[in-house]
């Protein structure tokens, strides 16, 4: 139900008996999401917004997110691959159309991820979502919203992937490694951003002394790097003498 306190109002979901005020599950014990409650929006006031902000910045502080050797190695890998992608973007011929756009997107994304690796902005997003859930009283039902967030991210990633596939359709095989690497990196970032406990526990498992999250992230970067090196070597061989 909407509250009448004065202040700045932001539209959010109105939680009915399926959340904090009642049973979060259906009669069979399975959690479900009532999408109809989106239409019955509640209101957040300035005091609630301040609560969420204070809670978020108590959980997250700007600084070096991963000062370990592997953390800095990953930053270096992102930066090196970004530089290679930029070189590819400069040397690519204007045809087939779409390759330059694809590698321009990779340059921007890799530069952002290199910075984000230490700023850890996905942890900021996770902290903000958890604080909002606690202030709004649906923290006990957060699994439903995490699943919804994962499905939304997957849908967005698939849509973006289809666009890139269409863009590079005439040169797909020459850019397939980079596209596969981009998919792996984005999948890793989305899992981290959602903050789903079981997925976090899974990617932190070790295989022969190496964490699964290192393998996933660095493998994706390596695929993009390998594809960039292929383009640069190919451009050197085809350069007129």
PDB file of C-alpha atoms in Angstrom:
ATOM      1  CA  UNK A   1       0.000   0.000   0.000  1.00  0.00           C
ATOM      2  CA  UNK A   2       1.323   3.470  -0.840  1.00  0.00           C
ATOM      3  CA  UNK A   3       2.555   5.542   2.086  1.00  0.00           C
ATOM      4  CA  UNK A   4       1.655   9.204   2.448  1.00  0.00           C
ATOM      5  CA  UNK A   5       4.877  10.569   3.966  1.00  0.00           C
ATOM      6  CA  UNK A   6       6.221  13.598   2.076  1.00  0.00           C
ATOM      7  CA  UNK A   7       9.424  13.228   0.109  1.00  0.00           C
ATOM      8  CA  UNK A   8      10.901  12.049  -3.155  1.00  0.00           C
ATOM      9  CA  UNK A   9       9.025   9.053  -4.475  1.00  0.00           C
ATOM     10  CA  UNK A  10      10.486   6.246  -6.546  1.00  0.00           C
ATOM     11  CA  UNK A  11       8.348   3.518  -8.062  1.00  0.00           C
ATOM     12  CA  UNK A  12       9.110  -0.023  -6.918  1.00  0.00           C
ATOM     13  CA  UNK A  13       7.242  -3.301  -6.467  1.00  0.00           C
ATOM     14  CA  UNK A  14       4.429  -3.486  -3.955  1.00  0.00           C
ATOM     15  CA  UNK A  15       4.841  -6.651  -1.914  1.00  0.00           C
ATOM     16  CA  UNK A  16       1.684  -8.486  -1.082  1.00  0.00           C
ATOM     17  CA  UNK A  17       1.102 -11.452   1.190  1.00  0.00           C
ATOM     18  CA  UNK A  18       3.774 -13.439  -0.632  1.00  0.00           C
ATOM     19  CA  UNK A  19       6.647 -11.475   0.945  1.00  0.00           C
ATOM     20  CA  UNK A  20       7.493  -9.997   4.295  1.00  0.00           C
ATOM     21  CA  UNK A  21       3.903  -9.848   5.479  1.00  0.00           C
ATOM     22  CA  UNK A  22       3.052 -13.451   4.737  1.00  0.00           C
ATOM     23  CA  UNK A  23       4.129 -16.766   3.311  1.00  0.00           C
ATOM     24  CA  UNK A  24       6.769 -16.409   0.599  1.00  0.00           C
ATOM     25  CA  UNK A  25       5.887 -19.707  -1.014  1.00  0.00           C
ATOM     26  CA  UNK A  26       2.870 -21.239  -2.647  1.00  0.00           C
ATOM     27  CA  UNK A  27       0.787 -24.017  -1.199  1.00  0.00           C
ATOM     28  CA  UNK A  28       3.178 -26.643  -2.538  1.00  0.00           C
ATOM     29  CA  UNK A  29       6.157 -24.982  -0.844  1.00  0.00           C
ATOM     30  CA  UNK A  30       7.724 -23.760  -4.073  1.00  0.00           C
ATOM     31  CA  UNK A  31       8.725 -20.121  -4.323  1.00  0.00           C
ATOM     32  CA  UNK A  32       7.007 -18.138  -7.050  1.00  0.00           C
ATOM     33  CA  UNK A  33       6.902 -14.564  -8.284  1.00  0.00           C
ATOM     34  CA  UNK A  34       3.648 -12.690  -8.673  1.00  0.00           C
ATOM     35  CA  UNK A  35       4.319 -10.431 -11.646  1.00  0.00           C
ATOM     36  CA  UNK A  36       0.955  -8.766 -11.159  1.00  0.00           C
ATOM     37  CA  UNK A  37       2.245  -6.870  -8.135  1.00  0.00           C
ATOM     38  CA  UNK A  38       4.453  -4.793 -10.423  1.00  0.00           C
ATOM     39  CA  UNK A  39       1.350  -2.879 -11.479  1.00  0.00           C
ATOM     40  CA  UNK A  40       0.453  -2.101  -7.867  1.00  0.00           C
ATOM     41  CA  UNK A  41       3.518   0.009  -7.153  1.00  0.00           C
ATOM     42  CA  UNK A  42       4.490   1.249  -3.704  1.00  0.00           C
ATOM     43  CA  UNK A  43       6.496   4.372  -2.912  1.00  0.00           C
ATOM     44  CA  UNK A  44       9.893   5.007  -1.336  1.00  0.00           C
ATOM     45  CA  UNK A  45      10.331   8.199   0.640  1.00  0.00           C
ATOM     46  CA  UNK A  46      13.489  10.225   1.255  1.00  0.00           C
ATOM     47  CA  UNK A  47      14.065   8.618   4.706  1.00  0.00           C
ATOM     48  CA  UNK A  48      13.965   5.162   3.137  1.00  0.00           C
ATOM     49  CA  UNK A  49      16.264   6.249   0.344  1.00  0.00           C
ATOM     50  CA  UNK A  50      18.745   7.572   2.919  1.00  0.00           C
ATOM     51  CA  UNK A  51      18.530   4.250   4.781  1.00  0.00           C
ATOM     52  CA  UNK A  52      19.339   2.333   1.609  1.00  0.00           C
ATOM     53  CA  UNK A  53      22.227   4.670   0.765  1.00  0.00           C
ATOM     54  CA  UNK A  54      23.728   4.491   4.263  1.00  0.00           C
ATOM     55  CA  UNK A  55      23.379   0.715   4.339  1.00  0.00           C
ATOM     56  CA  UNK A  56      24.961   0.353   0.892  1.00  0.00           C
ATOM     57  CA  UNK A  57      28.038   2.428   1.678  1.00  0.00           C
ATOM     58  CA  UNK A  58      28.475   0.681   5.001  1.00  0.00           C
ATOM     59  CA  UNK A  59      28.779  -2.570   3.028  1.00  0.00           C
ATOM     60  CA  UNK A  60      30.850  -1.224   0.117  1.00  0.00           C
ATOM     61  CA  UNK A  61      33.799   1.179   0.113  1.00  0.00           C
ATOM     62  CA  UNK A  62      35.714   2.517  -2.872  1.00  0.00           C
ATOM     63  CA  UNK A  63      39.159   1.022  -2.999  1.00  0.00           C
ATOM     64  CA  UNK A  64      41.239  -1.806  -4.401  1.00  0.00           C
ATOM     65  CA  UNK A  65      38.834  -4.718  -4.657  1.00  0.00           C
ATOM     66  CA  UNK A  66      41.398  -7.489  -5.247  1.00  0.00           C
ATOM     67  CA  UNK A  67      44.979  -6.524  -4.295  1.00  0.00           C
ATOM     68  CA  UNK A  68      46.226 -10.107  -4.766  1.00  0.00           C
ATOM     69  CA  UNK A  69      48.697 -11.176  -7.458  1.00  0.00           C
ATOM     70  CA  UNK A  70      45.909 -12.850  -9.450  1.00  0.00           C
ATOM     71  CA  UNK A  71      43.776  -9.717  -9.169  1.00  0.00           C
ATOM     72  CA  UNK A  72      46.478  -7.505 -10.684  1.00  0.00           C
ATOM     73  CA  UNK A  73      47.345 -10.175 -13.249  1.00  0.00           C
ATOM     74  CA  UNK A  74      43.713 -10.124 -14.388  1.00  0.00           C
ATOM     75  CA  UNK A  75      43.774  -6.315 -14.630  1.00  0.00           C
ATOM     76  CA  UNK A  76      46.930  -6.549 -16.754  1.00  0.00           C
ATOM     77  CA  UNK A  77      45.283  -9.215 -18.948  1.00  0.00           C
ATOM     78  CA  UNK A  78      42.245  -6.983 -19.512  1.00  0.00           C
ATOM     79  CA  UNK A  79      44.447  -3.960 -20.297  1.00  0.00           C
ATOM     80  CA  UNK A  80      46.714  -5.899 -22.689  1.00  0.00           C
ATOM     81  CA  UNK A  81      43.750  -7.426 -24.520  1.00  0.00           C
ATOM     82  CA  UNK A  82      42.087  -4.005 -24.712  1.00  0.00           C
ATOM     83  CA  UNK A  83      45.234  -2.568 -26.330  1.00  0.00           C
ATOM     84  CA  UNK A  84      45.354  -5.448 -28.817  1.00  0.00           C
ATOM     85  CA  UNK A  85      41.654  -5.017 -29.613  1.00  0.00           C
ATOM     86  CA  UNK A  86      42.254  -1.314 -30.234  1.00  0.00           C
ATOM     87  CA  UNK A  87      45.087  -2.171 -32.643  1.00  0.00           C
ATOM     88  CA  UNK A  88      42.804  -4.620 -34.453  1.00  0.00           C
ATOM     89  CA  UNK A  89      40.117  -1.947 -34.707  1.00  0.00           C
ATOM     90  CA  UNK A  90      42.601   0.428 -36.374  1.00  0.00           C
ATOM     91  CA  UNK A  91      43.979  -2.120 -38.840  1.00  0.00           C
ATOM     92  CA  UNK A  92      40.760  -3.811 -39.931  1.00  0.00           C
ATOM     93  CA  UNK A  93      39.646  -3.083 -43.502  1.00  0.00           C
ATOM     94  CA  UNK A  94      36.266  -1.386 -43.952  1.00  0.00           C
ATOM     95  CA  UNK A  95      34.831  -4.621 -45.353  1.00  0.00           C
ATOM     96  CA  UNK A  96      33.273  -6.981 -44.353  1.00  0.00           C
ATOM     97  CA  UNK A  97      31.070  -4.438 -42.658  1.00  0.00           C
ATOM     98  CA  UNK A  98      30.533  -4.780 -38.920  1.00  0.00           C
ATOM     99  CA  UNK A  99      33.975  -5.962 -37.812  1.00  0.00           C
ATOM    100  CA  UNK A 100      35.096  -2.516 -36.742  1.00  0.00           C
ATOM    101  CA  UNK A 101      31.919  -2.001 -34.726  1.00  0.00           C
ATOM    102  CA  UNK A 102      32.404  -5.381 -33.024  1.00  0.00           C
ATOM    103  CA  UNK A 103      35.994  -4.641 -32.027  1.00  0.00           C
ATOM    104  CA  UNK A 104      35.068  -1.114 -30.931  1.00  0.00           C
ATOM    105  CA  UNK A 105      32.548  -2.673 -28.524  1.00  0.00           C
ATOM    106  CA  UNK A 106      35.255  -5.018 -27.261  1.00  0.00           C
ATOM    107  CA  UNK A 107      37.663  -2.114 -26.642  1.00  0.00           C
ATOM    108  CA  UNK A 108      35.103  -0.231 -24.557  1.00  0.00           C
ATOM    109  CA  UNK A 109      34.015  -3.311 -22.624  1.00  0.00           C
ATOM    110  CA  UNK A 110      37.564  -4.490 -21.874  1.00  0.00           C
ATOM    111  CA  UNK A 111      38.591  -1.020 -20.708  1.00  0.00           C
ATOM    112  CA  UNK A 112      35.601  -0.885 -18.366  1.00  0.00           C
ATOM    113  CA  UNK A 113      36.265  -4.387 -17.008  1.00  0.00           C
ATOM    114  CA  UNK A 114      39.941  -3.583 -16.394  1.00  0.00           C
ATOM    115  CA  UNK A 115      38.898  -0.642 -14.202  1.00  0.00           C
ATOM    116  CA  UNK A 116      35.985  -2.489 -12.643  1.00  0.00           C
ATOM    117  CA  UNK A 117      38.211  -5.424 -11.642  1.00  0.00           C
ATOM    118  CA  UNK A 118      39.601  -3.323  -8.801  1.00  0.00           C
ATOM    119  CA  UNK A 119      36.685  -0.940  -8.217  1.00  0.00           C
ATOM    120  CA  UNK A 120      34.384  -3.988  -7.910  1.00  0.00           C
ATOM    121  CA  UNK A 121      31.251  -2.130  -8.994  1.00  0.00           C
ATOM    122  CA  UNK A 122      29.212  -5.339  -9.141  1.00  0.00           C
ATOM    123  CA  UNK A 123      29.665  -5.617  -5.370  1.00  0.00           C
ATOM    124  CA  UNK A 124      28.251  -2.090  -5.084  1.00  0.00           C
ATOM    125  CA  UNK A 125      25.196  -3.181  -7.096  1.00  0.00           C
ATOM    126  CA  UNK A 126      24.803  -6.314  -4.964  1.00  0.00           C
ATOM    127  CA  UNK A 127      25.071  -4.347  -1.707  1.00  0.00           C
ATOM    128  CA  UNK A 128      22.503  -1.820  -2.948  1.00  0.00           C
ATOM    129  CA  UNK A 129      20.051  -4.582  -3.899  1.00  0.00           C
ATOM    130  CA  UNK A 130      20.433  -6.332  -0.529  1.00  0.00           C
ATOM    131  CA  UNK A 131      19.940  -3.112   1.407  1.00  0.00           C
ATOM    132  CA  UNK A 132      16.848  -2.279  -0.639  1.00  0.00           C
ATOM    133  CA  UNK A 133      15.463  -5.749   0.090  1.00  0.00           C
ATOM    134  CA  UNK A 134      15.986  -5.291   3.836  1.00  0.00           C
ATOM    135  CA  UNK A 135      14.507  -1.786   3.953  1.00  0.00           C
ATOM    136  CA  UNK A 136      11.485  -2.871   1.879  1.00  0.00           C
ATOM    137  CA  UNK A 137      10.957  -6.067   3.848  1.00  0.00           C
ATOM    138  CA  UNK A 138      11.351  -8.649   1.070  1.00  0.00           C
ATOM    139  CA  UNK A 139      14.829  -9.889   2.011  1.00  0.00           C
ATOM    140  CA  UNK A 140      13.414 -13.291   3.031  1.00  0.00           C
ATOM    141  CA  UNK A 141      12.047 -13.656  -0.503  1.00  0.00           C
ATOM    142  CA  UNK A 142      15.230 -12.451  -2.223  1.00  0.00           C
ATOM    143  CA  UNK A 143      15.875 -15.767  -4.020  1.00  0.00           C
ATOM    144  CA  UNK A 144      12.904 -15.098  -6.304  1.00  0.00           C
ATOM    145  CA  UNK A 145      14.302 -11.725  -7.286  1.00  0.00           C
ATOM    146  CA  UNK A 146      17.810 -13.119  -7.774  1.00  0.00           C
ATOM    147  CA  UNK A 147      16.406 -15.713 -10.160  1.00  0.00           C
ATOM    148  CA  UNK A 148      14.461 -12.995 -11.954  1.00  0.00           C
ATOM    149  CA  UNK A 149      17.644 -10.896 -12.200  1.00  0.00           C
ATOM    150  CA  UNK A 150      19.622 -13.845 -13.603  1.00  0.00           C
ATOM    151  CA  UNK A 151      16.934 -14.535 -16.214  1.00  0.00           C
ATOM    152  CA  UNK A 152      16.846 -10.837 -17.141  1.00  0.00           C
ATOM    153  CA  UNK A 153      20.638 -10.706 -17.533  1.00  0.00           C
ATOM    154  CA  UNK A 154      20.602 -13.854 -19.667  1.00  0.00           C
ATOM    155  CA  UNK A 155      17.884 -12.380 -21.887  1.00  0.00           C
ATOM    156  CA  UNK A 156      19.828  -9.116 -22.300  1.00  0.00           C
ATOM    157  CA  UNK A 157      23.067 -10.977 -23.028  1.00  0.00           C
ATOM    158  CA  UNK A 158      21.350 -13.195 -25.602  1.00  0.00           C
ATOM    159  CA  UNK A 159      19.783 -10.179 -27.292  1.00  0.00           C
ATOM    160  CA  UNK A 160      23.130  -8.350 -27.423  1.00  0.00           C
ATOM    161  CA  UNK A 161      24.818 -11.515 -28.677  1.00  0.00           C
ATOM    162  CA  UNK A 162      22.317 -11.898 -31.498  1.00  0.00           C
ATOM    163  CA  UNK A 163      22.930  -8.296 -32.532  1.00  0.00           C
ATOM    164  CA  UNK A 164      26.708  -8.858 -32.607  1.00  0.00           C
ATOM    165  CA  UNK A 165      26.236 -12.110 -34.516  1.00  0.00           C
ATOM    166  CA  UNK A 166      24.224 -10.247 -37.129  1.00  0.00           C
ATOM    167  CA  UNK A 167      26.802  -7.438 -37.263  1.00  0.00           C
ATOM    168  CA  UNK A 168      29.726  -9.819 -37.942  1.00  0.00           C
ATOM    169  CA  UNK A 169      27.762 -12.402 -39.927  1.00  0.00           C
ATOM    170  CA  UNK A 170      29.954 -11.910 -43.035  1.00  0.00           C
ATOM    171  CA  UNK A 171      33.143 -12.465 -41.035  1.00  0.00           C
ATOM    172  CA  UNK A 172      31.877 -14.784 -38.301  1.00  0.00           C
ATOM    173  CA  UNK A 173      34.655 -17.364 -38.375  1.00  0.00           C
ATOM    174  CA  UNK A 174      37.372 -14.696 -38.272  1.00  0.00           C
ATOM    175  CA  UNK A 175      35.868 -13.356 -35.030  1.00  0.00           C
ATOM    176  CA  UNK A 176      34.379 -16.496 -33.475  1.00  0.00           C
ATOM    177  CA  UNK A 177      37.072 -16.835 -30.767  1.00  0.00           C
ATOM    178  CA  UNK A 178      36.549 -13.256 -29.616  1.00  0.00           C
ATOM    179  CA  UNK A 179      32.788 -13.751 -29.510  1.00  0.00           C
ATOM    180  CA  UNK A 180      33.192 -16.933 -27.438  1.00  0.00           C
ATOM    181  CA  UNK A 181      35.578 -15.137 -25.081  1.00  0.00           C
ATOM    182  CA  UNK A 182      33.186 -12.228 -24.734  1.00  0.00           C
ATOM    183  CA  UNK A 183      30.388 -14.668 -23.850  1.00  0.00           C
ATOM    184  CA  UNK A 184      32.519 -16.330 -21.157  1.00  0.00           C
ATOM    185  CA  UNK A 185      33.584 -13.030 -19.599  1.00  0.00           C
ATOM    186  CA  UNK A 186      30.053 -11.602 -19.547  1.00  0.00           C
ATOM    187  CA  UNK A 187      28.664 -14.817 -18.048  1.00  0.00           C
ATOM    188  CA  UNK A 188      31.243 -14.591 -15.259  1.00  0.00           C
ATOM    189  CA  UNK A 189      30.520 -10.906 -14.599  1.00  0.00           C
ATOM    190  CA  UNK A 190      26.747 -11.492 -14.485  1.00  0.00           C
ATOM    191  CA  UNK A 191      27.090 -14.347 -11.985  1.00  0.00           C
ATOM    192  CA  UNK A 192      29.231 -12.122  -9.763  1.00  0.00           C
ATOM    193  CA  UNK A 193      26.835  -9.178 -10.089  1.00  0.00           C
ATOM    194  CA  UNK A 194      23.745 -11.153  -9.051  1.00  0.00           C
ATOM    195  CA  UNK A 195      25.475 -12.336  -5.857  1.00  0.00           C
ATOM    196  CA  UNK A 196      23.699 -15.703  -5.775  1.00  0.00           C
ATOM    197  CA  UNK A 197      25.340 -17.529  -2.850  1.00  0.00           C
ATOM    198  CA  UNK A 198      25.421 -21.005  -4.407  1.00  0.00           C
ATOM    199  CA  UNK A 199      26.923 -19.699  -7.657  1.00  0.00           C
ATOM    200  CA  UNK A 200      29.533 -17.682  -5.719  1.00  0.00           C
ATOM    201  CA  UNK A 201      30.462 -20.827  -3.808  1.00  0.00           C
ATOM    202  CA  UNK A 202      30.730 -22.773  -7.073  1.00  0.00           C
ATOM    203  CA  UNK A 203      33.045 -20.357  -8.876  1.00  0.00           C
ATOM    204  CA  UNK A 204      35.318 -20.136  -5.815  1.00  0.00           C
ATOM    205  CA  UNK A 205      36.040 -23.868  -5.902  1.00  0.00           C
ATOM    206  CA  UNK A 206      39.582 -24.900  -6.783  1.00  0.00           C
ATOM    207  CA  UNK A 207      40.745 -27.184  -9.585  1.00  0.00           C
ATOM    208  CA  UNK A 208      44.395 -28.253  -9.263  1.00  0.00           C
ATOM    209  CA  UNK A 209      45.047 -25.261  -7.028  1.00  0.00           C
ATOM    210  CA  UNK A 210      43.346 -22.796  -9.381  1.00  0.00           C
ATOM    211  CA  UNK A 211      40.028 -21.178  -8.544  1.00  0.00           C
ATOM    212  CA  UNK A 212      37.235 -21.742 -11.043  1.00  0.00           C
ATOM    213  CA  UNK A 213      36.574 -17.992 -11.239  1.00  0.00           C
ATOM    214  CA  UNK A 214      40.191 -17.404 -12.350  1.00  0.00           C
ATOM    215  CA  UNK A 215      39.838 -20.090 -15.009  1.00  0.00           C
ATOM    216  CA  UNK A 216      36.529 -18.735 -16.335  1.00  0.00           C
ATOM    217  CA  UNK A 217      37.558 -15.089 -16.446  1.00  0.00           C
ATOM    218  CA  UNK A 218      41.103 -15.552 -17.779  1.00  0.00           C
ATOM    219  CA  UNK A 219      39.979 -18.137 -20.348  1.00  0.00           C
ATOM    220  CA  UNK A 220      37.509 -15.653 -21.806  1.00  0.00           C
ATOM    221  CA  UNK A 221      40.173 -12.938 -21.937  1.00  0.00           C
ATOM    222  CA  UNK A 222      42.648 -15.391 -23.540  1.00  0.00           C
ATOM    223  CA  UNK A 223      40.185 -16.233 -26.330  1.00  0.00           C
ATOM    224  CA  UNK A 224      39.707 -12.546 -27.178  1.00  0.00           C
ATOM    225  CA  UNK A 225      43.476 -11.993 -27.018  1.00  0.00           C
ATOM    226  CA  UNK A 226      44.150 -14.952 -29.326  1.00  0.00           C
ATOM    227  CA  UNK A 227      41.627 -13.684 -31.874  1.00  0.00           C
ATOM    228  CA  UNK A 228      43.186 -10.209 -31.738  1.00  0.00           C
ATOM    229  CA  UNK A 229      46.671 -11.642 -32.346  1.00  0.00           C
ATOM    230  CA  UNK A 230      45.281 -13.622 -35.307  1.00  0.00           C
ATOM    231  CA  UNK A 231      43.920 -10.426 -36.882  1.00  0.00           C
ATOM    232  CA  UNK A 232      47.170  -8.531 -36.310  1.00  0.00           C
ATOM    233  CA  UNK A 233      49.307 -11.313 -37.832  1.00  0.00           C
ATOM    234  CA  UNK A 234      46.924 -11.606 -40.761  1.00  0.00           C
ATOM    235  CA  UNK A 235      47.043  -7.866 -41.413  1.00  0.00           C
ATOM    236  CA  UNK A 236      50.853  -7.983 -41.373  1.00  0.00           C
ATOM    237  CA  UNK A 237      50.955 -10.828 -43.911  1.00  0.00           C
ATOM    238  CA  UNK A 238      48.518  -9.070 -46.256  1.00  0.00           C
ATOM    239  CA  UNK A 239      50.247  -5.674 -45.999  1.00  0.00           C
ATOM    240  CA  UNK A 240      51.511  -4.575 -49.431  1.00  0.00           C
ATOM    241  CA  UNK A 241      55.311  -4.564 -49.711  1.00  0.00           C
TER     242      UNK A 241
END
